[in-house]
PDB file of C-alpha atoms in Angstrom:
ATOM      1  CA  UNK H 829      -8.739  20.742  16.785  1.00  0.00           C
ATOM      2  CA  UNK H 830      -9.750  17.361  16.692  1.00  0.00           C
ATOM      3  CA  UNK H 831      -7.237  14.449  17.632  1.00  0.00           C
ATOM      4  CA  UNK H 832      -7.343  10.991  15.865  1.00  0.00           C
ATOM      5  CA  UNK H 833      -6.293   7.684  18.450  1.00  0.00           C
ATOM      6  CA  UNK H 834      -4.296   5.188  16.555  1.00  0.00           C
ATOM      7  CA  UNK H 835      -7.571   2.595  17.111  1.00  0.00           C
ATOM      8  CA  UNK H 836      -9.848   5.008  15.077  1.00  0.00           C
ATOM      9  CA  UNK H 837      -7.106   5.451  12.390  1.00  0.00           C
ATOM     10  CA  UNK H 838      -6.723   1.727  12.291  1.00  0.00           C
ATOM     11  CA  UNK H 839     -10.565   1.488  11.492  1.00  0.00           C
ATOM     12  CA  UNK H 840     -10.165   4.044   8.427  1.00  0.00           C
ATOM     13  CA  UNK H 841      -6.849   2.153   6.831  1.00  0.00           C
ATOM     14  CA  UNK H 842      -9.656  -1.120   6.763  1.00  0.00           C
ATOM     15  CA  UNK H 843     -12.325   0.997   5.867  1.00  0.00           C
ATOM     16  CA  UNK H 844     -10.385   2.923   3.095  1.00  0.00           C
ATOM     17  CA  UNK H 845      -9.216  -1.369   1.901  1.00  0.00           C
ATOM     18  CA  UNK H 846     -12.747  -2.293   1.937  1.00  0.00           C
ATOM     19  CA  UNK H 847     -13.954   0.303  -0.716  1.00  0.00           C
ATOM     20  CA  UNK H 848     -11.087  -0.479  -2.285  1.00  0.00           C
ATOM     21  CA  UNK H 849     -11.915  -3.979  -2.550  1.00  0.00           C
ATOM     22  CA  UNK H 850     -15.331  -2.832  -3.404  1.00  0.00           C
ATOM     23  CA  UNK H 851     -14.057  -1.576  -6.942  1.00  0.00           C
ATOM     24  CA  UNK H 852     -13.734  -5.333  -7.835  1.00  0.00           C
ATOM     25  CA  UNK H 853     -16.926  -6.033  -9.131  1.00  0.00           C
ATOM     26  CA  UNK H 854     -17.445  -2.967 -11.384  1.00  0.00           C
ATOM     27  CA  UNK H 855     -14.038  -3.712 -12.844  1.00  0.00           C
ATOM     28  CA  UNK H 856     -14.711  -7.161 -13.785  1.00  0.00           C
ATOM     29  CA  UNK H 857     -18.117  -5.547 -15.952  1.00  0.00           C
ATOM     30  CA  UNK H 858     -14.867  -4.362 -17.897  1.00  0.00           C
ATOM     31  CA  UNK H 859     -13.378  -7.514 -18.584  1.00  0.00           C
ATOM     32  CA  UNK H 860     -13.095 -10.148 -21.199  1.00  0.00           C
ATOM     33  CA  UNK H 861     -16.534 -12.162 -21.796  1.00  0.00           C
ATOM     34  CA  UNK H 862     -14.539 -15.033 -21.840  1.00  0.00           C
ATOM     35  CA  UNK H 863     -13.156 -14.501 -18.102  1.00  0.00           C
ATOM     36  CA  UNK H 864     -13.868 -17.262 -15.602  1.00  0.00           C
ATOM     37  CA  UNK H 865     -14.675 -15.569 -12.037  1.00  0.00           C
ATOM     38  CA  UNK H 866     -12.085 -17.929 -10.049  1.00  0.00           C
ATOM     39  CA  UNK H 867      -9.291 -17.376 -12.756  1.00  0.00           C
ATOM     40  CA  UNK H 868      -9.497 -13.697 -11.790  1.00  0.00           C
ATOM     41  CA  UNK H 869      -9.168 -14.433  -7.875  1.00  0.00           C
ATOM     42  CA  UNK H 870      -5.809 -16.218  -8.651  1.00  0.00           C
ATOM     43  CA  UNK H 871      -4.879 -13.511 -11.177  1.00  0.00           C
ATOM     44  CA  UNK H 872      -5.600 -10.683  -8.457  1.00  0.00           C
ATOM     45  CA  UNK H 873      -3.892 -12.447  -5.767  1.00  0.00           C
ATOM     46  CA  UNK H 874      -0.860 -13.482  -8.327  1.00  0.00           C
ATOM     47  CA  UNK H 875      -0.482  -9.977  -9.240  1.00  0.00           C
ATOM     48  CA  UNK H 876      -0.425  -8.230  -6.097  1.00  0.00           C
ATOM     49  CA  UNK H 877       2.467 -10.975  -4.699  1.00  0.00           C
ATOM     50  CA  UNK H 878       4.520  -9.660  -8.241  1.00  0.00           C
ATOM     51  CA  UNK H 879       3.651  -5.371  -6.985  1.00  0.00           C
ATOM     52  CA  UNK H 880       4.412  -6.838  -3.570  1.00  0.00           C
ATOM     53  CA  UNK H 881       7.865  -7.876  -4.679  1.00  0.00           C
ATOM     54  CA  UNK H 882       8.507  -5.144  -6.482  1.00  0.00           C
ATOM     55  CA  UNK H 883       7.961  -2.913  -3.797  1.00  0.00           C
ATOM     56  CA  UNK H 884      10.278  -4.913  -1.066  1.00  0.00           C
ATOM     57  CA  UNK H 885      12.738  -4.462  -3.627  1.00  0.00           C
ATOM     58  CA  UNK H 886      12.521  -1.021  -3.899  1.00  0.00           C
ATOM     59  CA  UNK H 887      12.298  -0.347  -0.119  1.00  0.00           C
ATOM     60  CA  UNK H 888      15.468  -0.361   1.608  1.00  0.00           C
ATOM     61  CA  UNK H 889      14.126  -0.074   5.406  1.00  0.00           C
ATOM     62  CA  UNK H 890      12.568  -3.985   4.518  1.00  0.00           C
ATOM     63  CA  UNK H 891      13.208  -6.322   7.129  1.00  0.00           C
ATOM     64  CA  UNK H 892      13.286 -10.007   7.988  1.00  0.00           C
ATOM     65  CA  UNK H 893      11.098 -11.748  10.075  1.00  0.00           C
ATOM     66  CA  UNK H 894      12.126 -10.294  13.857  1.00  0.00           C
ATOM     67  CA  UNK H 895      10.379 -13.568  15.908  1.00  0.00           C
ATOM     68  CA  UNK H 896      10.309 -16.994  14.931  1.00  0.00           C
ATOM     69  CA  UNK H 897       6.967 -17.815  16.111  1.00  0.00           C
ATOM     70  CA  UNK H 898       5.567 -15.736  13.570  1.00  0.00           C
ATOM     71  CA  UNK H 899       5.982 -17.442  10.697  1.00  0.00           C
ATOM     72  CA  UNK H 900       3.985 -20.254  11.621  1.00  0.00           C
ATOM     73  CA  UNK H 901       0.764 -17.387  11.826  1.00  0.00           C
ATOM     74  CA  UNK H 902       1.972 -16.236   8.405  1.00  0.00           C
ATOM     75  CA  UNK H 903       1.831 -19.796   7.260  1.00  0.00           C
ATOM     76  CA  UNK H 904      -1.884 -19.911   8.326  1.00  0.00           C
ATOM     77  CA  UNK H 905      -2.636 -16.494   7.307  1.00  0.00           C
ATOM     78  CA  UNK H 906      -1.643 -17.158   3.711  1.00  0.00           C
ATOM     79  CA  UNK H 907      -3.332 -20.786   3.919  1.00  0.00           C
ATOM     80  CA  UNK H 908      -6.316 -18.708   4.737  1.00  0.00           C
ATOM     81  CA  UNK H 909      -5.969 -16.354   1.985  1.00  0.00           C
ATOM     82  CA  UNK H 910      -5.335 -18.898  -0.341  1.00  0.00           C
ATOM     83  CA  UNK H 911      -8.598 -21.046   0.406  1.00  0.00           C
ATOM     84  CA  UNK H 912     -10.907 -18.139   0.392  1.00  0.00           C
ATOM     85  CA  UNK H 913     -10.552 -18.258  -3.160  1.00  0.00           C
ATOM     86  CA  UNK H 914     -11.763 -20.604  -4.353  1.00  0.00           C
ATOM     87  CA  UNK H 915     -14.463 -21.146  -1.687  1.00  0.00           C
ATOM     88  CA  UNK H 916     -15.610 -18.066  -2.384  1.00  0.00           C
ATOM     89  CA  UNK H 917     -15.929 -18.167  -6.040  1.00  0.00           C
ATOM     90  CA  UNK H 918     -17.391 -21.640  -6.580  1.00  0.00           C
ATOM     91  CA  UNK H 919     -19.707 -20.484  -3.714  1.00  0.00           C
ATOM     92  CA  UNK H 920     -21.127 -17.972  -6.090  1.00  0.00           C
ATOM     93  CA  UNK H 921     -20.991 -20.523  -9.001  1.00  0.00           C
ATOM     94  CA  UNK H 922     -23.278 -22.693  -7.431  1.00  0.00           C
ATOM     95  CA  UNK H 923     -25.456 -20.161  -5.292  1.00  0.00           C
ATOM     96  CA  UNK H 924     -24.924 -17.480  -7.400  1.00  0.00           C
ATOM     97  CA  UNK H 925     -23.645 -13.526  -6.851  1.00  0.00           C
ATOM     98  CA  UNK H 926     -25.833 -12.275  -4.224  1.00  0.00           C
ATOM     99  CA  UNK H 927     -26.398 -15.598  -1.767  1.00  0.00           C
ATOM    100  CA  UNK H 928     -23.004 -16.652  -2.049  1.00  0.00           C
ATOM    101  CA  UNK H 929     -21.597 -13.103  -1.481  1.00  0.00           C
ATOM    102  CA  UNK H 930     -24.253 -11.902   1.619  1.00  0.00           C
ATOM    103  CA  UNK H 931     -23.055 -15.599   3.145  1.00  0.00           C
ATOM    104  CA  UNK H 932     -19.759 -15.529   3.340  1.00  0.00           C
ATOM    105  CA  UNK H 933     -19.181 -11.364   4.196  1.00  0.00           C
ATOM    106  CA  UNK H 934     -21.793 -11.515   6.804  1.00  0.00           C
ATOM    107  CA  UNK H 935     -20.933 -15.144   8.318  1.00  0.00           C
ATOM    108  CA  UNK H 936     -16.882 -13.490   8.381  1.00  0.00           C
ATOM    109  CA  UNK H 937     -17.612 -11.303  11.388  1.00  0.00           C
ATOM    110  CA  UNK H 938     -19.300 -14.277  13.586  1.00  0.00           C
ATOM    111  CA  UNK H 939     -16.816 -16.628  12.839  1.00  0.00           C
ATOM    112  CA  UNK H 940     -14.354 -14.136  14.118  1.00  0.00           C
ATOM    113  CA  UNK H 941     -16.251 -13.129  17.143  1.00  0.00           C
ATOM    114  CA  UNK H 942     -17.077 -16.849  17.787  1.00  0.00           C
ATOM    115  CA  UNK H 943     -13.588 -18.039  17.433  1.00  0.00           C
ATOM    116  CA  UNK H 944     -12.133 -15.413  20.124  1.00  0.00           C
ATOM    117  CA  UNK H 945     -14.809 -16.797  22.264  1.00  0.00           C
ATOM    118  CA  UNK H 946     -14.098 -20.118  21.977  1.00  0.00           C
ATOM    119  CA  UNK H 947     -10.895 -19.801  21.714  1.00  0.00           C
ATOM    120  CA  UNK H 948      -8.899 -17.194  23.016  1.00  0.00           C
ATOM    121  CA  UNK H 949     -12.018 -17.090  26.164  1.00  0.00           C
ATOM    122  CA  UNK H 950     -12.180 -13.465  25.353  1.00  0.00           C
ATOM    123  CA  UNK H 951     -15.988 -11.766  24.673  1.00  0.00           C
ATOM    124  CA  UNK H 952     -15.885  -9.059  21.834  1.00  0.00           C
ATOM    125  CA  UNK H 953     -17.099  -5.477  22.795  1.00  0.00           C
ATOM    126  CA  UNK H 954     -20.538  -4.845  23.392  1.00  0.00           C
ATOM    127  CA  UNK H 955     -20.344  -2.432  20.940  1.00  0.00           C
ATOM    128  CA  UNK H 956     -18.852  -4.742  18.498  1.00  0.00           C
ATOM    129  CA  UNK H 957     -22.369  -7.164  18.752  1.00  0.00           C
ATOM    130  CA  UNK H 958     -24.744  -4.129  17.669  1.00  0.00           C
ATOM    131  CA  UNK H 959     -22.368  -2.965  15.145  1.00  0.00           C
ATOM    132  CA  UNK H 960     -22.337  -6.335  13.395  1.00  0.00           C
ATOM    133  CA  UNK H 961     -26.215  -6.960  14.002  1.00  0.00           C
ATOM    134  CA  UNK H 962     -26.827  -3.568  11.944  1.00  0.00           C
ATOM    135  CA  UNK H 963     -23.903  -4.540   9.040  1.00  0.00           C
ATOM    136  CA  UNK H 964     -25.133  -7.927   9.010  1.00  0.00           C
ATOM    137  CA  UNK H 965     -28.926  -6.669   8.270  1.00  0.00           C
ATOM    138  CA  UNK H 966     -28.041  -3.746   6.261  1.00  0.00           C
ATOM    139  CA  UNK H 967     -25.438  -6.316   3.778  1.00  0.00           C
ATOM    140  CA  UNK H 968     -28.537  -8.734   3.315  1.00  0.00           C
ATOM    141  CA  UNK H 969     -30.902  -5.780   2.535  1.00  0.00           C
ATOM    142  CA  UNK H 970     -28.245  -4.821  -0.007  1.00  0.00           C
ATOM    143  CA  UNK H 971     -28.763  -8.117  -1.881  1.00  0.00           C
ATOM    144  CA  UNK H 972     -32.226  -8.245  -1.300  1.00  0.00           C
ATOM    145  CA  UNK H 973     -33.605  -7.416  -4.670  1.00  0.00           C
ATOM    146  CA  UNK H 974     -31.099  -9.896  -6.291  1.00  0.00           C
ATOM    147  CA  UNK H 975     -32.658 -13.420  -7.733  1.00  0.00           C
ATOM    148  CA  UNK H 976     -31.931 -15.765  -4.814  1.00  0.00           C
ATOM    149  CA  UNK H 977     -30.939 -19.136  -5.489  1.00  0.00           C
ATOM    150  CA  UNK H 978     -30.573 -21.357  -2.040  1.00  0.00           C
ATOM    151  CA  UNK H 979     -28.086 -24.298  -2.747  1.00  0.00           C
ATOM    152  CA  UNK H 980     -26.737 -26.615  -0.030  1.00  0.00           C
ATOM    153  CA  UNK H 981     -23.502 -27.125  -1.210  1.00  0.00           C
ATOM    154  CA  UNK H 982     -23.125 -23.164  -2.401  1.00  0.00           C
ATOM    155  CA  UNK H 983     -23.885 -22.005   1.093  1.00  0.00           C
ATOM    156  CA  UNK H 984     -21.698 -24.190   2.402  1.00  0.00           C
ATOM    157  CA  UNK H 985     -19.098 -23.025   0.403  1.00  0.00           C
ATOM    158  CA  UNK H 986     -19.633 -19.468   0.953  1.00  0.00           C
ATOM    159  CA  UNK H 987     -19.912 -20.144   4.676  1.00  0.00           C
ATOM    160  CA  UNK H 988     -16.071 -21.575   4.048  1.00  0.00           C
ATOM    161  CA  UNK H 989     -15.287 -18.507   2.243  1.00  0.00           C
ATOM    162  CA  UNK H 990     -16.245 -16.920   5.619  1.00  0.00           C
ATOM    163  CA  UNK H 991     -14.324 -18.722   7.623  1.00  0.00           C
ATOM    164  CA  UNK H 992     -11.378 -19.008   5.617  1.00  0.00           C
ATOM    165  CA  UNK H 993     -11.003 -15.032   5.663  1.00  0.00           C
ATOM    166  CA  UNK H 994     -12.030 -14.354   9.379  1.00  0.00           C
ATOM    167  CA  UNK H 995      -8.939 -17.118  10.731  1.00  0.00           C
ATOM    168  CA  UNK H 996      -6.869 -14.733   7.459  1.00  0.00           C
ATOM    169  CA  UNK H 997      -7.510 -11.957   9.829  1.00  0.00           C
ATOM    170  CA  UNK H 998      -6.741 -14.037  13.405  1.00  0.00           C
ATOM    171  CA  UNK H 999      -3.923 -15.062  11.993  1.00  0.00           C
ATOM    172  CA  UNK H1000      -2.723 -11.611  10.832  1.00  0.00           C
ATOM    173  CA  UNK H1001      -3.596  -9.846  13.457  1.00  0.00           C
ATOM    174  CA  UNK H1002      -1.347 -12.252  15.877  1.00  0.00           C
ATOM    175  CA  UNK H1003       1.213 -11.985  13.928  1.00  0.00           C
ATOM    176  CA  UNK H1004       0.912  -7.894  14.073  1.00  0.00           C
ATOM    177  CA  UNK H1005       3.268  -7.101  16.478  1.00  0.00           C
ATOM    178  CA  UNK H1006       6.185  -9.489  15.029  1.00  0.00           C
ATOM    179  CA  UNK H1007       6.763  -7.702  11.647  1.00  0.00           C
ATOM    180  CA  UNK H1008       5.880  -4.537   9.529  1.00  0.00           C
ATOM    181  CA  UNK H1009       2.620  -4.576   7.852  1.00  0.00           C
ATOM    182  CA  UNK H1010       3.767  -4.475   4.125  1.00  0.00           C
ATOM    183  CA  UNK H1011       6.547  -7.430   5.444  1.00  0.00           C
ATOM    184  CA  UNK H1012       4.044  -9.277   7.104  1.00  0.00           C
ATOM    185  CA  UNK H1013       1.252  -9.361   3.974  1.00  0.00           C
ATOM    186  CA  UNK H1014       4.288  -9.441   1.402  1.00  0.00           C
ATOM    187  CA  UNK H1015       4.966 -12.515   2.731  1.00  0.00           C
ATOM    188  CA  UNK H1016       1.276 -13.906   3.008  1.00  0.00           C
ATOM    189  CA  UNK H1017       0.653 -12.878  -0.200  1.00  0.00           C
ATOM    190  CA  UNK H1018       3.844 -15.026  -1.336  1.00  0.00           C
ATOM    191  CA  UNK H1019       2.665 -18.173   0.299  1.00  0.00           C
ATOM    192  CA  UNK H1020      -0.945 -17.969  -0.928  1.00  0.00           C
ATOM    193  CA  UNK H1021       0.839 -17.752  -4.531  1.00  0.00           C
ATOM    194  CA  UNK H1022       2.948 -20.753  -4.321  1.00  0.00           C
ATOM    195  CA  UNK H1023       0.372 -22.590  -3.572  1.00  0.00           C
ATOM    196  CA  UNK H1024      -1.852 -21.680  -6.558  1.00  0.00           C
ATOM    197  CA  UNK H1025       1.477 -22.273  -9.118  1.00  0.00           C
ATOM    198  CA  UNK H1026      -0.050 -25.863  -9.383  1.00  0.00           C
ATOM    199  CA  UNK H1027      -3.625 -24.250 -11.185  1.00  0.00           C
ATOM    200  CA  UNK H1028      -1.726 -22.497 -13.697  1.00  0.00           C
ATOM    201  CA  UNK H1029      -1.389 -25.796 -15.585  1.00  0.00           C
ATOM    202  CA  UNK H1030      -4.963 -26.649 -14.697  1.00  0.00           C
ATOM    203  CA  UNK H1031      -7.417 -23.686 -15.591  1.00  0.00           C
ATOM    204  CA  UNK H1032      -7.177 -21.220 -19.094  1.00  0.00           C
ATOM    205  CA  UNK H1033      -5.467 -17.581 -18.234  1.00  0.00           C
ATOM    206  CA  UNK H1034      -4.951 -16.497 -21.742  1.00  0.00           C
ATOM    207  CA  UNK H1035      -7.654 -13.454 -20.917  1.00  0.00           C
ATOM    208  CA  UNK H1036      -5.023 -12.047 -18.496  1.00  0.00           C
ATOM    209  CA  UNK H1037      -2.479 -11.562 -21.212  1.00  0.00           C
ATOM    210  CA  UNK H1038      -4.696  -9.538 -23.421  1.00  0.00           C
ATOM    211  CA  UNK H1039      -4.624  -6.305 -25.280  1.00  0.00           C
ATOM    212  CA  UNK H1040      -7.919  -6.000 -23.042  1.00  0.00           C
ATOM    213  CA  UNK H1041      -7.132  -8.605 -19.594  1.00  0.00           C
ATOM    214  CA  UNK H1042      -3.998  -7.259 -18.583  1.00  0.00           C
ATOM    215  CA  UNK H1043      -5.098  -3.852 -17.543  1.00  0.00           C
ATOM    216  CA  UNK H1044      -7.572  -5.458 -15.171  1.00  0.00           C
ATOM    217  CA  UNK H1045      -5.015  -7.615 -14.312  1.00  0.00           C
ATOM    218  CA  UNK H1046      -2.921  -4.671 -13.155  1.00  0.00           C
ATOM    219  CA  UNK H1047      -5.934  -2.755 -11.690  1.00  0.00           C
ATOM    220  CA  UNK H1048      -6.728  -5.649  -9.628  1.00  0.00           C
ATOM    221  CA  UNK H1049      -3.230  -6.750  -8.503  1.00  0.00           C
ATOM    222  CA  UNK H1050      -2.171  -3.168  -7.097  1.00  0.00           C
ATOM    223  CA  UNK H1051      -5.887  -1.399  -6.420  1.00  0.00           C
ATOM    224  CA  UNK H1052      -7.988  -4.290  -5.550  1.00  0.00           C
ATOM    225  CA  UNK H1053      -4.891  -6.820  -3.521  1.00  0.00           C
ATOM    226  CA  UNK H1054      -1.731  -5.253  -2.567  1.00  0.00           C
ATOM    227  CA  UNK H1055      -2.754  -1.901  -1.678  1.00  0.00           C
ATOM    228  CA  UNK H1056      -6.096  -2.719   0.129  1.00  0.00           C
ATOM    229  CA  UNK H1057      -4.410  -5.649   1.890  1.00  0.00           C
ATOM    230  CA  UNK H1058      -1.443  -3.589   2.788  1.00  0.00           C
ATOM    231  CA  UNK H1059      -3.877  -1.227   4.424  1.00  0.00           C
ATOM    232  CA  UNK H1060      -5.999  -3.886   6.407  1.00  0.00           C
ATOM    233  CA  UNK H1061      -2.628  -5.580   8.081  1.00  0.00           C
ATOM    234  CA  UNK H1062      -1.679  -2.046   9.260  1.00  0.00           C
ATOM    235  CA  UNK H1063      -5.147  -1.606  10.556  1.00  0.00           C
ATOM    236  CA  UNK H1064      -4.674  -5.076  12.589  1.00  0.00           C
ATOM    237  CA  UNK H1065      -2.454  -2.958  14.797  1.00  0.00           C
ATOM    238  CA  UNK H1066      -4.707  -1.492  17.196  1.00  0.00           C
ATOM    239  CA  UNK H1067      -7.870  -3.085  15.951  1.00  0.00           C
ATOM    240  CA  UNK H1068      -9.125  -6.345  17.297  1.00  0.00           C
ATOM    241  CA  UNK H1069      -9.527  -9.044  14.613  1.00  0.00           C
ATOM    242  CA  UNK H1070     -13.371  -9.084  14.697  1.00  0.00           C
ATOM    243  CA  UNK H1071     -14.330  -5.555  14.666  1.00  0.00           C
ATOM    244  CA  UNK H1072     -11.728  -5.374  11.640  1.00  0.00           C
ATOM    245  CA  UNK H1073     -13.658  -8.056   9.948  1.00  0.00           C
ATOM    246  CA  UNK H1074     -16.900  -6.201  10.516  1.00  0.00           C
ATOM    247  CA  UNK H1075     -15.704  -3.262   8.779  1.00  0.00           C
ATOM    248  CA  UNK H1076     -14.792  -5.021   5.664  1.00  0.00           C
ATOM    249  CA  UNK H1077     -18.692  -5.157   5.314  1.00  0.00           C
ATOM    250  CA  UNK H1078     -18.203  -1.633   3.701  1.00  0.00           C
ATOM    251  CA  UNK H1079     -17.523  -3.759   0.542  1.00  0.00           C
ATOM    252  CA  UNK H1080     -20.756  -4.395  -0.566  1.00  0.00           C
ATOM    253  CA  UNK H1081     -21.837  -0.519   0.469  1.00  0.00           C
ATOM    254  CA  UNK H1082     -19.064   0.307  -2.012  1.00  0.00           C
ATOM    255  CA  UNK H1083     -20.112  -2.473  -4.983  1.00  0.00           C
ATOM    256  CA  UNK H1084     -23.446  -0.617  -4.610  1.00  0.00           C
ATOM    257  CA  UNK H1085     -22.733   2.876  -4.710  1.00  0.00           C
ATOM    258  CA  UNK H1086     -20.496   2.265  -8.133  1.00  0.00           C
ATOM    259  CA  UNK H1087     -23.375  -0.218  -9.328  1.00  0.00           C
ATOM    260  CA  UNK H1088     -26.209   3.465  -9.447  1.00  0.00           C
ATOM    261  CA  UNK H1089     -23.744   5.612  -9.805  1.00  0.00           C
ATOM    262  CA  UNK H1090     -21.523   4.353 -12.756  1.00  0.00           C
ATOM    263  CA  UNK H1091     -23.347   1.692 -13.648  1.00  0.00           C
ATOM    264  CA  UNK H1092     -26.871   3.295 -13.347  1.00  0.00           C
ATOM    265  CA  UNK H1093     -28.230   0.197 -11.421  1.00  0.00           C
ATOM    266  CA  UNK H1094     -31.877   1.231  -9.653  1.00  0.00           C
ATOM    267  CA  UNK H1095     -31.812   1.818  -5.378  1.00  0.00           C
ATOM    268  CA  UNK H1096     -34.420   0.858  -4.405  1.00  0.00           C
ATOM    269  CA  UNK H1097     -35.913   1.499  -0.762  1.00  0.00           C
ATOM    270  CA  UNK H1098     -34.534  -1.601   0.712  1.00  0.00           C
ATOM    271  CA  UNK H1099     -31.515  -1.124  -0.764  1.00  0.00           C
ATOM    272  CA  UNK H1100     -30.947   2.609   0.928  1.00  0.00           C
ATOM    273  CA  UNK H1101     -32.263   0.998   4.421  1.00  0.00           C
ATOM    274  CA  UNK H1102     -29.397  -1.235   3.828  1.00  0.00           C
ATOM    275  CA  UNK H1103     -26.670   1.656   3.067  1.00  0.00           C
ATOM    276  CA  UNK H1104     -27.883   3.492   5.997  1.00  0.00           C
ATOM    277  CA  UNK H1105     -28.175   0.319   8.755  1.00  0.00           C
ATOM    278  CA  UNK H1106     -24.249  -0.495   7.070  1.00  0.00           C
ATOM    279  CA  UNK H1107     -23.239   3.162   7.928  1.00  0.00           C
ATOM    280  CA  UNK H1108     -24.866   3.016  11.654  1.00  0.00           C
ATOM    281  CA  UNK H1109     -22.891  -0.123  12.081  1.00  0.00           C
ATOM    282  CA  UNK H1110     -19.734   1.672  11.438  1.00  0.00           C
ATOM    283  CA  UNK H1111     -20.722   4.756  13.245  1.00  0.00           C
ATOM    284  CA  UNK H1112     -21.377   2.468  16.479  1.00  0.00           C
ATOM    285  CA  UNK H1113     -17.835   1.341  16.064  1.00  0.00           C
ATOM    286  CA  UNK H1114     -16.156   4.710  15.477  1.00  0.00           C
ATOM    287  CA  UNK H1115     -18.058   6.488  17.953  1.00  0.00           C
ATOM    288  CA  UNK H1116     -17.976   5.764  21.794  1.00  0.00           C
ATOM    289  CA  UNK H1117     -17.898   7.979  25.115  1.00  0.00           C
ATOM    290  CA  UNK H1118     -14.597   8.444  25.817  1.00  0.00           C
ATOM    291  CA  UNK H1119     -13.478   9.408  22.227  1.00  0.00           C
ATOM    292  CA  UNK H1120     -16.291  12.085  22.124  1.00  0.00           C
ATOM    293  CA  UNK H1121     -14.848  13.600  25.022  1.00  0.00           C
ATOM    294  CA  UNK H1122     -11.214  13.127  23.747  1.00  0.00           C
ATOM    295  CA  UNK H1123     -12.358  14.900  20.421  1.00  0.00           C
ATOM    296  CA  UNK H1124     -14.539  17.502  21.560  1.00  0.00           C
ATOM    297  CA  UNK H1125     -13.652  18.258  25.102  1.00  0.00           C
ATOM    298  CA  UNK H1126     -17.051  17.333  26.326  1.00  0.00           C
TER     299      UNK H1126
END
């Protein structure tokens, strides 16, 4: 019988997020023409706070925060959150969908691994370098037979968007041992909120409340936000913030798969090079010595 360790079922709650967050892009080929990209990332993050709410109010084992140190890394964490946004989608605005999307998911696991270097004086896993090399390769192969437009400015937004969501991870993952997982993103998810209350008076959300935008709206809130997010903070338990951020590279794999097999996009041979170097990455993480032993009494 094989026996799971609570590391390798931390990497499948962020694996099983990141094809959730994968969905994103075919759902938006669903949604109103007139839909702006960055109204959406409000709307999704909006709408997962409101399911996120709902829920806490519904579960009677909720809890306060337990330490008062953590609320300064929930602070950052949903500062994080909350600037990935819009760096992200004005990234792909000016650089469009494929540079501004390979930038900022494959600069998120070096900033990460960087950061803990740098900061923390820690080295990330050996494993955790070859891992990311492959995911790294195998996300820009993905992308490779997309137009590419190189813009200064777009890069370095996307390269924000990176860095915005690897400290998002830091930040949650320090936190991880303070509070519950659906407390602790409940109440990122709140702060990155308030802060966007200020853009509802700015930019047009009329799509959201139509016949045709509000089932997106609730597709993308619960499928795409709260339940994928909820699933990555309980991940952070046992899985260091880096490798976690690595694994999120399954996004793109996912975007793809949907894109031929719903969408009947072409895959090319570059493109399955990239699927396969993305799955070695994440095979290098799952699979080490010791758990081969563990599982198979080797």
């Amino acid at each position: 019988m094989i026996s799971m360790s609570k590391e390798h079922k931390s990497y499948l709650y962020i694996l099983s997020a990141a094809i959730l967050w994968g969905t994103t892009g075919t759902v938006l080929y669903f949604a109103p023409l007139d839909t702006s990209p960055f109204s959406v990332g409000i709307m999704r993050i909006t709408a997962g706070t409101f399911f996120f709410i709902i829920i806490n109010f519904l579960n009677k084992n909720s809890s306060n925060f337990t330490v008062l140190s953590s609320r300064k890394n929930i602070l950052l964490a949903g500062l994080s959150l909350a600037f990935y946004q819009p760096f992200f989608f004005f990234a792909v605005k000016k650089s469009g969908v494929a540079v501004g999307t390979a930038v900022s998911i494959t600069s998120a696991p070096v900033f990460a691994g960087l950061i803990k270097l740098i900061f923390v004086k820690k080295t990330p896993e050996k494993k955790w370098f070859a891992a990311t090399l492959l995911s790294i390769i195998g996300c820009l192969l993905l992308f490779s037979n997309s137009e590419i437009n190189i813009n200064l400015s777009g890069i370095l937004l996307a390269l924000g968007a990176g860095l915005s969501y690897s400290l998002f991870s830091l930040f949650n993952k320090k936190q991880s041992g303070n509070n519950s997982p659906l407390t602790s993103i409940s109440y990122i998810f709140l702060t990155a909120s308030l802060l966007y209350l200020p853009l509802f008076f700015i930019f047009d959300f009329s799509w959201a409340y139509s016949s045709s935008g509000l089932p997106i709206v609730l597709f993308l809130g619960l499928i795409t936000a709260s339940l994928p997010f909820f699933l990555y903070t309980k991940g952070l338990e046992y899985s260091s913030a880096e490798t976690s951020v690595t694994l999120t590279i399954a996004e793109p794999l996912t975007a793809t798969l949907l894109g031929v097999f719903l969408l009947k996009e072409k895959l090319n041979l570059l493109t399955g090079l990239g699927l396969f170097l993305l799955l070695l990455g994440f095979m290098i993480i799952f699979i080490n010595k010791d758990s081969l032993k563990r599982y198979f009494h080797i």
